[in-house]
Amino acid sequence: MKVHIWGLGYLVKSGSGNIDLDGNIVSYFKSLSQLADRLNVWIPLPKGSPLIRSEDFNINFYRTNRFFVIFSGLRLLFHSRGSHIFLFMPAASRIAIFVPLYKFFSKSLTVYLADDPYALADGLRLSKVPFVKSLYLLLIKQYLKLADRVIVRGKYLRGLASRHNENVEITVPITKLIDYKNRKLLGGQNSRFNIVTLGRLTWEKGYKILLDAYSEWLHKTDVCSNQYKLTIGGDGPDAEAIKKYVKELNLENSVAFPGWILSEESKMQFWQDADLHVLPTINTEGVPRSIDEAIINQVPTIASAIGGIPEEYANNEICQIKPNNTKALLKAFEKMVDFRNYNQYLENAKIRREYLLKLPSAAEQHFSIIQIHLS
């Protein structure tokens, strides 16, 4: 059985400067490769990046400009006959024009919906050009309707996909890494209260709001500089600009940038040392993996009430704030350093945590769905 995955996977830079595939995605690919006779993944390759190879699956790289993206969609079309195709959206929206042909030539077509594609419509580069946005929205409806099945991340996206497709499967993107019973609460192995965030370093993830609120909070509370720290895990196109902004705010001594957390051991330590998780996104989110990882690891979360977050965490499991609002985040910081509130959110998240601990990993969930539908 031949399987093609397009739209998932990206290169990340480790703290040592080495370029590699994201560790969680590699684990996902390896799990799925056990099902397929041949697993082919299609991954964007920024100019100047080295080629990465794997013994477990075949990697097809394509350049990230529009021409090469479309060309990769055509290449996938030539490989689609008799194959099972998985399109990870919204990234694969860029080749959605080929979906009817993929549907015709392939054995099956699966769409994985990780975020709200409708919410991203206004952010298109050519969204102001007449008919571009309308065409994009039409393509969304088309690929959701034509898919043999749609796998979604969370309740909110299930509702969205169910408008167009009857075969919708919900999954929870989690990675289980630690011995949960042995986690040291409040401080991990450090004496400093550690506020963490983890993701792709782009301004749309709300890092300016986070840094402004953190800076104002430190000055307002007049705390000792070594009492608190902010750890920003990840990498991305705005990483250097974000680091520059940290210097402008004179926060170098209390903000750390560990880079991508690639290994299981590194992520284990990351959550072990965390006291508070913050997700200040200002654009859109599906159901971020980091929130459930924080819940599993007994780390309370402050998150923007955006995308699928309000519906997924409707029982006050996390502290939700108005997006793109520095004052709201500042008030949330003040709220969470009161450990009565801190512990209340841990208590509120217990049912969700018990549910998550019973689930297999995201790859295993998808593996099960694939076995049912493709066997």
C-alpha positions as a LaTeX table, in Angstrom:
\begin{tabular}{lrrr}
\hline
Residue & $x$ (\AA) & $y$ (\AA) & $z$ (\AA) \\
\hline
Met1 & 0.00 & 0.00 & 0.00 \\
Lys2 & 1.40 & 3.37 & $-1.05$ \\
Val3 & 0.66 & 6.40 & 1.12 \\
His4 & 1.44 & 10.05 & 0.35 \\
Ile5 & 1.31 & 12.80 & 3.00 \\
Trp6 & 1.38 & 16.43 & 1.84 \\
Gly7 & 1.30 & 19.51 & 4.06 \\
Leu8 & 2.79 & 18.15 & 7.28 \\
Gly9 & 6.40 & 18.51 & 8.31 \\
Tyr10 & 8.89 & 21.31 & 8.51 \\
Leu11 & 12.56 & 21.76 & 9.23 \\
Val12 & 13.62 & 23.13 & 12.60 \\
Lys13 & 16.92 & 24.38 & 13.96 \\
Ser14 & 18.25 & 22.88 & 17.16 \\
Gly15 & 20.12 & 24.84 & 19.80 \\
Ser16 & 23.39 & 23.67 & 18.23 \\
Gly17 & 22.32 & 25.09 & 14.87 \\
Asn18 & 21.70 & 21.73 & 13.18 \\
Ile19 & 18.72 & 21.48 & 10.80 \\
Asp20 & 16.36 & 18.53 & 11.16 \\
Leu21 & 12.72 & 17.51 & 11.00 \\
Asp22 & 10.55 & 18.25 & 14.03 \\
Gly23 & 10.84 & 15.30 & 16.41 \\
Asn24 & 7.09 & 14.87 & 16.97 \\
Ile25 & 6.48 & 14.75 & 13.23 \\
Val26 & 9.27 & 12.22 & 12.69 \\
Ser27 & 7.67 & 9.97 & 15.32 \\
Tyr28 & 4.32 & 10.37 & 13.58 \\
Phe29 & 5.79 & 9.44 & 10.19 \\
Lys30 & 7.58 & 6.41 & 11.64 \\
Ser31 & 4.36 & 5.14 & 13.20 \\
Leu32 & 2.44 & 5.48 & 9.94 \\
Ser33 & 5.24 & 3.86 & 7.94 \\
Gln34 & 4.46 & 0.62 & 9.79 \\
Leu35 & 1.10 & 0.51 & 8.03 \\
Ala36 & 2.22 & 1.39 & 4.52 \\
Asp37 & 4.37 & $-0.62$ & 2.16 \\
Arg38 & 5.78 & 2.73 & 1.14 \\
Leu39 & 5.27 & 6.06 & 2.90 \\
Asn40 & 6.07 & 9.23 & 0.96 \\
Val41 & 6.03 & 12.60 & 2.69 \\
Trp42 & 6.14 & 15.97 & 0.93 \\
Ile43 & 7.92 & 18.67 & 2.93 \\
Pro44 & 8.71 & 22.33 & 2.16 \\
Leu45 & 12.42 & 23.10 & 1.98 \\
Pro46 & 13.48 & 26.74 & 2.51 \\
Lys47 & 16.22 & 27.92 & 0.18 \\
Gly48 & 19.67 & 26.98 & 1.40 \\
Ser49 & 18.47 & 24.27 & 3.81 \\
Pro50 & 20.21 & 20.88 & 3.65 \\
Leu51 & 18.38 & 17.79 & 2.45 \\
Ile52 & 17.26 & 15.43 & 5.22 \\
Arg53 & 16.93 & 11.70 & 4.63 \\
Ser54 & 15.20 & 8.91 & 6.53 \\
Glu55 & 15.50 & 5.14 & 6.40 \\
Asp56 & 11.87 & 4.72 & 7.50 \\
Phe57 & 10.08 & 6.79 & 4.85 \\
Asn58 & 10.73 & 8.59 & 1.59 \\
Ile59 & 10.98 & 12.41 & 1.70 \\
Asn60 & 10.07 & 14.57 & $-1.29$ \\
Phe61 & 11.18 & 18.17 & $-0.81$ \\
Tyr62 & 9.79 & 21.20 & $-2.60$ \\
Arg63 & 10.76 & 24.86 & $-2.49$ \\
Thr64 & 8.43 & 27.20 & $-0.65$ \\
Asn65 & 7.63 & 29.75 & $-3.36$ \\
Arg66 & 4.27 & 29.54 & $-5.13$ \\
Phe67 & 5.57 & 28.04 & $-8.38$ \\
Phe68 & 7.35 & 25.12 & $-6.72$ \\
Val69 & 4.42 & 24.47 & $-4.38$ \\
Ile70 & 2.07 & 24.11 & $-7.36$ \\
Phe71 & 4.67 & 22.02 & $-9.18$ \\
Ser72 & 4.87 & 19.67 & $-6.19$ \\
Gly73 & 1.08 & 19.35 & $-6.36$ \\
Leu74 & 1.42 & 18.25 & $-9.98$ \\
Arg75 & 4.15 & 15.77 & $-9.05$ \\
Leu76 & 1.87 & 14.34 & $-6.38$ \\
Leu77 & $-0.84$ & 13.95 & $-9.02$ \\
Phe78 & 1.45 & 11.75 & $-11.13$ \\
His79 & 2.10 & 9.57 & $-8.06$ \\
Ser80 & $-1.52$ & 9.45 & $-6.92$ \\
Arg81 & $-2.82$ & 6.54 & $-9.02$ \\
Gly82 & $-3.58$ & 3.63 & $-6.71$ \\
Ser83 & $-2.25$ & 5.49 & $-3.66$ \\
His84 & $-3.79$ & 6.68 & $-0.41$ \\
Ile85 & $-3.38$ & 10.45 & $-0.12$ \\
Phe86 & $-3.40$ & 12.47 & 3.09 \\
Leu87 & $-3.63$ & 16.24 & 2.77 \\
Phe88 & $-2.87$ & 18.21 & 5.92 \\
Met89 & $-4.87$ & 21.41 & 5.87 \\
Pro90 & $-4.78$ & 24.37 & 5.87 \\
Ala91 & $-1.20$ & 24.03 & 4.50 \\
Ala92 & $-2.35$ & 21.87 & 1.58 \\
Ser93 & $-4.94$ & 24.48 & 0.60 \\
Arg94 & $-2.22$ & 25.74 & $-1.74$ \\
Ile95 & $-2.67$ & 22.65 & $-3.92$ \\
Ala96 & $-6.41$ & 22.27 & $-3.30$ \\
Ile97 & $-7.12$ & 22.99 & $-6.97$ \\
Phe98 & $-5.87$ & 19.45 & $-7.70$ \\
Val99 & $-8.15$ & 17.75 & $-5.14$ \\
Pro100 & $-10.78$ & 16.57 & $-7.69$ \\
Leu101 & $-8.00$ & 14.85 & $-9.66$ \\
Tyr102 & $-6.49$ & 13.32 & $-6.50$ \\
Lys103 & $-9.95$ & 12.01 & $-5.67$ \\
Phe104 & $-10.33$ & 10.50 & $-9.15$ \\
Phe105 & $-6.94$ & 8.76 & $-9.37$ \\
Ser106 & $-6.24$ & 7.73 & $-5.77$ \\
Lys107 & $-7.62$ & 4.80 & $-3.81$ \\
Ser108 & $-8.66$ & 7.12 & $-1.00$ \\
Leu109 & $-8.35$ & 10.76 & $-0.02$ \\
Thr110 & $-8.07$ & 11.84 & 3.62 \\
Val111 & $-8.03$ & 15.45 & 4.79 \\
Tyr112 & $-6.58$ & 16.30 & 8.19 \\
Leu113 & $-7.87$ & 19.63 & 9.48 \\
Ala114 & $-5.53$ & 21.14 & 12.08 \\
Asp115 & $-6.84$ & 24.70 & 12.06 \\
Asp116 & $-9.81$ & 26.75 & 10.89 \\
Pro117 & $-9.19$ & 27.42 & 7.17 \\
Tyr118 & $-11.99$ & 29.99 & 7.04 \\
Ala119 & $-10.32$ & 32.11 & 9.72 \\
Leu120 & $-7.17$ & 32.24 & 7.60 \\
Ala121 & $-8.93$ & 33.60 & 4.51 \\
Asp122 & $-8.38$ & 37.27 & 5.37 \\
Gly123 & $-4.67$ & 36.64 & 5.84 \\
Leu124 & $-4.09$ & 35.52 & 2.25 \\
Arg125 & $-1.45$ & 37.57 & 0.46 \\
Leu126 & $-3.83$ & 38.24 & $-2.43$ \\
Ser127 & $-7.03$ & 38.43 & $-0.36$ \\
Lys128 & $-7.66$ & 42.00 & $-1.55$ \\
Val129 & $-7.61$ & 40.93 & $-5.20$ \\
Pro130 & $-11.17$ & 40.44 & $-6.52$ \\
Phe131 & $-12.44$ & 36.85 & $-6.35$ \\
Val132 & $-9.27$ & 35.43 & $-4.70$ \\
Lys133 & $-10.88$ & 35.09 & $-1.28$ \\
Ser134 & $-14.08$ & 33.71 & $-2.83$ \\
Leu135 & $-12.06$ & 31.13 & $-4.78$ \\
Tyr136 & $-10.18$ & 30.13 & $-1.63$ \\
Leu137 & $-13.44$ & 29.61 & 0.29 \\
Leu138 & $-14.82$ & 27.56 & $-2.61$ \\
Leu139 & $-11.73$ & 25.34 & $-2.56$ \\
Ile140 & $-12.15$ & 24.76 & 1.19 \\
Lys141 & $-15.70$ & 23.50 & 0.70 \\
Gln142 & $-14.55$ & 21.40 & $-2.24$ \\
Tyr143 & $-11.77$ & 19.50 & $-0.47$ \\
Leu144 & $-13.88$ & 18.93 & 2.65 \\
Lys145 & $-16.74$ & 17.59 & 0.55 \\
Leu146 & $-14.65$ & 15.38 & $-1.74$ \\
Ala147 & $-12.57$ & 13.74 & 0.99 \\
Asp148 & $-13.39$ & 10.13 & 1.83 \\
Arg149 & $-12.86$ & 11.09 & 5.45 \\
Val150 & $-11.84$ & 14.16 & 7.43 \\
Ile151 & $-9.71$ & 13.88 & 10.57 \\
Val152 & $-10.02$ & 16.95 & 12.78 \\
Arg153 & $-8.31$ & 18.39 & 15.81 \\
Gly154 & $-10.96$ & 19.10 & 18.44 \\
Lys155 & $-14.70$ & 19.70 & 18.74 \\
Tyr156 & $-14.77$ & 23.08 & 17.02 \\
Leu157 & $-13.24$ & 21.76 & 13.80 \\
Arg158 & $-15.46$ & 18.69 & 13.94 \\
Gly159 & $-18.48$ & 20.98 & 13.75 \\
Leu160 & $-16.96$ & 22.91 & 10.86 \\
Ala161 & $-16.04$ & 19.80 & 8.84 \\
Ser162 & $-19.38$ & 18.08 & 9.52 \\
Arg163 & $-21.15$ & 20.73 & 7.46 \\
His164 & $-19.54$ & 19.28 & 4.35 \\
Asn165 & $-18.65$ & 15.65 & 5.12 \\
Glu166 & $-20.37$ & 12.82 & 7.00 \\
Asn167 & $-17.18$ & 10.89 & 7.76 \\
Val168 & $-15.47$ & 13.09 & 10.35 \\
Glu169 & $-13.12$ & 11.61 & 12.95 \\
Ile170 & $-11.97$ & 13.65 & 15.95 \\
Thr171 & $-8.48$ & 13.22 & 17.41 \\
Val172 & $-6.47$ & 14.89 & 20.15 \\
Pro173 & $-2.86$ & 15.87 & 19.28 \\
Ile174 & $-0.91$ & 14.80 & 22.36 \\
Thr175 & 2.60 & 13.59 & 23.06 \\
Lys176 & 3.08 & 11.69 & 26.31 \\
Leu177 & 6.57 & 11.94 & 27.65 \\
Ile178 & 6.95 & 11.96 & 31.41 \\
Asp179 & 6.39 & 9.94 & 34.53 \\
Tyr180 & 3.39 & 12.00 & 35.56 \\
Lys181 & 3.40 & 10.92 & 39.21 \\
Asn182 & 6.93 & 12.19 & 39.77 \\
Arg183 & 6.54 & 15.73 & 38.46 \\
Lys184 & 7.67 & 18.36 & 40.96 \\
Leu185 & 5.01 & 21.06 & 41.09 \\
Leu186 & 5.83 & 24.77 & 41.32 \\
Gly187 & 9.35 & 25.31 & 40.27 \\
Gly188 & 10.44 & 22.01 & 38.78 \\
Gln189 & 14.15 & 21.80 & 39.43 \\
Asn190 & 14.55 & 25.58 & 39.46 \\
Ser191 & 13.90 & 28.11 & 42.20 \\
Arg192 & 12.61 & 30.67 & 39.68 \\
Phe193 & 8.95 & 30.70 & 38.71 \\
Asn194 & 9.16 & 29.62 & 35.07 \\
Ile195 & 6.58 & 30.90 & 32.57 \\
Val196 & 6.83 & 28.94 & 29.32 \\
Thr197 & 5.50 & 29.08 & 25.79 \\
Leu198 & 6.26 & 26.67 & 22.98 \\
Gly199 & 5.64 & 27.02 & 19.26 \\
Arg200 & 6.60 & 28.62 & 15.98 \\
Leu201 & 8.21 & 32.01 & 16.50 \\
Thr202 & 6.05 & 34.35 & 14.44 \\
Trp203 & 4.49 & 37.61 & 15.60 \\
Glu204 & 0.99 & 36.26 & 14.89 \\
Lys205 & 1.51 & 33.88 & 17.82 \\
Gly206 & 1.31 & 36.91 & 20.11 \\
Tyr207 & 4.90 & 37.23 & 21.29 \\
Lys208 & 4.81 & 41.04 & 21.38 \\
Ile209 & 1.75 & 40.93 & 23.63 \\
Leu210 & 3.46 & 38.33 & 25.81 \\
Leu211 & 6.69 & 40.30 & 26.17 \\
Asp212 & 4.91 & 43.60 & 26.79 \\
Ala213 & 2.73 & 42.05 & 29.50 \\
Tyr214 & 5.67 & 40.22 & 31.07 \\
Ser215 & 7.79 & 43.38 & 31.11 \\
Glu216 & 4.99 & 45.47 & 32.60 \\
Trp217 & 4.26 & 42.78 & 35.18 \\
Leu218 & 7.89 & 42.66 & 36.34 \\
His219 & 8.03 & 46.44 & 36.69 \\
Lys220 & 4.60 & 46.69 & 38.31 \\
Thr221 & 5.30 & 44.06 & 40.94 \\
Asp222 & 8.88 & 45.30 & 41.42 \\
Val223 & 10.07 & 41.72 & 41.75 \\
Cys224 & 13.66 & 40.64 & 41.93 \\
Ser225 & 14.94 & 39.86 & 38.42 \\
Asn226 & 15.99 & 36.34 & 39.40 \\
Gln227 & 12.61 & 35.41 & 40.90 \\
Tyr228 & 10.84 & 34.85 & 37.57 \\
Lys229 & 11.83 & 33.84 & 34.08 \\
Leu230 & 10.14 & 33.46 & 30.71 \\
Thr231 & 11.15 & 30.54 & 28.48 \\
Ile232 & 10.20 & 30.86 & 24.79 \\
Gly233 & 10.69 & 27.47 & 23.15 \\
Gly234 & 10.68 & 27.02 & 19.39 \\
Asp235 & 12.01 & 28.74 & 16.30 \\
Gly236 & 10.60 & 30.47 & 13.26 \\
Pro237 & 10.87 & 33.30 & 10.74 \\
Asp238 & 10.51 & 36.06 & 13.36 \\
Ala239 & 12.89 & 34.54 & 15.92 \\
Glu240 & 15.63 & 37.16 & 15.51 \\
Ala241 & 13.13 & 40.04 & 15.58 \\
Ile242 & 11.58 & 38.67 & 18.77 \\
Lys243 & 15.02 & 38.32 & 20.39 \\
Lys244 & 15.80 & 41.90 & 19.37 \\
Tyr245 & 12.58 & 43.07 & 21.01 \\
Val246 & 13.59 & 41.28 & 24.21 \\
Lys247 & 16.79 & 43.36 & 24.23 \\
Glu248 & 14.83 & 46.56 & 23.62 \\
Leu249 & 12.78 & 45.77 & 26.72 \\
Asn250 & 15.96 & 44.97 & 28.71 \\
Leu251 & 14.70 & 41.48 & 29.47 \\
Glu252 & 17.78 & 39.48 & 28.39 \\
Asn253 & 18.43 & 38.27 & 31.94 \\
Ser254 & 14.94 & 36.87 & 32.45 \\
Val255 & 13.99 & 35.51 & 29.00 \\
Ala256 & 15.46 & 32.29 & 27.60 \\
Phe257 & 15.33 & 30.92 & 24.04 \\
Pro258 & 16.17 & 27.18 & 24.10 \\
Gly259 & 15.21 & 26.70 & 20.43 \\
Trp260 & 13.13 & 23.78 & 19.26 \\
Ile261 & 12.55 & 21.08 & 21.83 \\
Leu262 & 13.48 & 18.18 & 19.55 \\
Ser263 & 14.05 & 15.12 & 21.73 \\
Glu264 & 11.68 & 13.42 & 24.13 \\
Glu265 & 14.19 & 13.98 & 26.92 \\
Ser266 & 14.34 & 17.72 & 26.19 \\
Lys267 & 10.57 & 18.06 & 26.15 \\
Met268 & 10.33 & 16.05 & 29.35 \\
Gln269 & 12.71 & 18.49 & 31.02 \\
Phe270 & 10.91 & 21.47 & 29.49 \\
Trp271 & 7.61 & 20.57 & 31.16 \\
Gln272 & 9.33 & 19.39 & 34.33 \\
Asp273 & 10.77 & 22.88 & 34.80 \\
Ala274 & 7.59 & 24.74 & 33.80 \\
Asp275 & 5.28 & 26.46 & 36.29 \\
Leu276 & 2.90 & 28.33 & 33.98 \\
His277 & 2.15 & 27.88 & 30.27 \\
Val278 & 1.07 & 30.82 & 28.09 \\
Leu279 & $-0.41$ & 30.71 & 24.57 \\
Pro280 & $-1.08$ & 34.33 & 23.51 \\
Thr281 & $-2.04$ & 33.72 & 19.84 \\
Ile282 & $-3.65$ & 36.69 & 18.09 \\
Asn283 & $-4.58$ & 35.02 & 14.79 \\
Thr284 & $-6.23$ & 31.59 & 15.04 \\
Glu285 & $-5.73$ & 28.18 & 16.61 \\
Gly286 & $-7.33$ & 24.77 & 16.30 \\
Val287 & $-6.64$ & 22.81 & 19.47 \\
Pro288 & $-2.97$ & 23.45 & 20.28 \\
Arg289 & $-1.02$ & 20.39 & 21.37 \\
Ser290 & 0.84 & 22.43 & 23.96 \\
Ile291 & $-2.30$ & 23.08 & 26.05 \\
Asp292 & $-3.05$ & 19.39 & 26.51 \\
Glu293 & 0.62 & 18.63 & 27.13 \\
Ala294 & 0.55 & 21.28 & 29.86 \\
Ile295 & $-2.60$ & 19.75 & 31.37 \\
Ile296 & $-1.04$ & 16.27 & 31.34 \\
Asn297 & 2.06 & 17.65 & 33.03 \\
Gln298 & 0.01 & 19.61 & 35.61 \\
Val299 & 1.02 & 23.04 & 34.36 \\
Pro300 & $-1.81$ & 25.64 & 34.30 \\
Thr301 & $-2.35$ & 27.52 & 31.04 \\
Ile302 & $-3.25$ & 31.08 & 30.08 \\
Ala303 & $-4.49$ & 31.11 & 26.47 \\
Ser304 & $-6.21$ & 33.42 & 24.02 \\
Ala305 & $-9.91$ & 32.64 & 23.64 \\
Ile306 & $-9.60$ & 32.10 & 19.91 \\
Gly307 & $-10.37$ & 29.44 & 17.27 \\
Gly308 & $-11.22$ & 26.06 & 18.80 \\
Ile309 & $-9.92$ & 26.89 & 22.29 \\
Pro310 & $-13.15$ & 28.23 & 23.91 \\
Glu311 & $-15.24$ & 25.21 & 22.86 \\
Glu312 & $-12.58$ & 22.63 & 23.67 \\
Tyr313 & $-11.89$ & 24.03 & 27.15 \\
Ala314 & $-15.39$ & 25.14 & 28.10 \\
Asn315 & $-15.15$ & 23.87 & 31.70 \\
Asn316 & $-12.63$ & 26.43 & 32.93 \\
Glu317 & $-9.71$ & 24.02 & 32.58 \\
Ile318 & $-7.53$ & 26.94 & 31.49 \\
Cys319 & $-7.50$ & 30.70 & 32.01 \\
Gln320 & $-8.82$ & 32.22 & 28.77 \\
Ile321 & $-8.21$ & 35.85 & 27.87 \\
Lys322 & $-9.21$ & 38.28 & 25.15 \\
Pro323 & $-6.78$ & 37.93 & 22.20 \\
Asn324 & $-4.28$ & 40.68 & 21.38 \\
Asn325 & $-4.82$ & 42.40 & 24.72 \\
Thr326 & $-1.80$ & 43.21 & 26.87 \\
Lys327 & $-3.88$ & 44.31 & 29.86 \\
Ala328 & $-5.87$ & 41.07 & 29.83 \\
Leu329 & $-2.67$ & 39.01 & 29.86 \\
Leu330 & $-1.20$ & 41.19 & 32.61 \\
Lys331 & $-4.29$ & 40.59 & 34.77 \\
Ala332 & $-4.01$ & 36.86 & 34.07 \\
Phe333 & $-0.39$ & 36.88 & 35.30 \\
Glu334 & $-1.49$ & 38.62 & 38.48 \\
Lys335 & $-4.30$ & 36.12 & 38.90 \\
Met336 & $-2.10$ & 33.05 & 38.45 \\
Val337 & 0.58 & 34.03 & 40.97 \\
Asp338 & $-2.15$ & 33.71 & 43.59 \\
Phe339 & $-1.77$ & 30.00 & 44.19 \\
Arg340 & $-5.40$ & 29.63 & 45.20 \\
Asn341 & $-6.28$ & 30.44 & 41.59 \\
Tyr342 & $-3.30$ & 28.45 & 40.33 \\
Asn343 & $-4.41$ & 25.31 & 42.16 \\
Gln344 & $-8.04$ & 25.84 & 41.19 \\
Tyr345 & $-7.16$ & 25.60 & 37.49 \\
Leu346 & $-5.22$ & 22.40 & 38.19 \\
Glu347 & $-8.32$ & 21.06 & 39.92 \\
Asn348 & $-10.58$ & 22.16 & 37.05 \\
Ala349 & $-8.37$ & 20.31 & 34.56 \\
Lys350 & $-8.40$ & 16.97 & 36.41 \\
Ile351 & $-11.20$ & 15.41 & 34.37 \\
Arg352 & $-9.59$ & 16.51 & 31.10 \\
Arg353 & $-6.24$ & 15.17 & 32.31 \\
Glu354 & $-7.70$ & 11.77 & 33.19 \\
Tyr355 & $-9.29$ & 11.64 & 29.73 \\
Leu356 & $-6.00$ & 12.53 & 28.02 \\
Leu357 & $-4.00$ & 9.96 & 29.97 \\
Lys358 & $-6.25$ & 7.22 & 28.60 \\
Leu359 & $-5.70$ & 8.26 & 24.98 \\
Pro360 & $-3.00$ & 6.90 & 22.70 \\
Ser361 & $-0.69$ & 9.39 & 20.98 \\
Ala362 & $-1.90$ & 11.37 & 17.96 \\
Ala363 & $-0.01$ & 9.03 & 15.61 \\
Glu364 & $-1.61$ & 5.99 & 17.22 \\
Gln365 & $-5.06$ & 7.60 & 16.95 \\
His366 & $-4.55$ & 8.25 & 13.23 \\
Phe367 & $-3.05$ & 4.79 & 12.80 \\
Ser368 & $-6.25$ & 3.27 & 14.21 \\
Ile369 & $-8.47$ & 5.34 & 11.90 \\
Ile370 & $-6.37$ & 4.38 & 8.89 \\
Gln371 & $-6.54$ & 0.69 & 9.78 \\
Ile372 & $-10.33$ & 0.83 & 9.98 \\
His373 & $-10.84$ & 2.70 & 6.71 \\
Leu374 & $-8.03$ & 1.33 & 4.57 \\
Ser375 & $-7.82$ & $-2.31$ & 5.59 \\
\hline
\end{tabular}
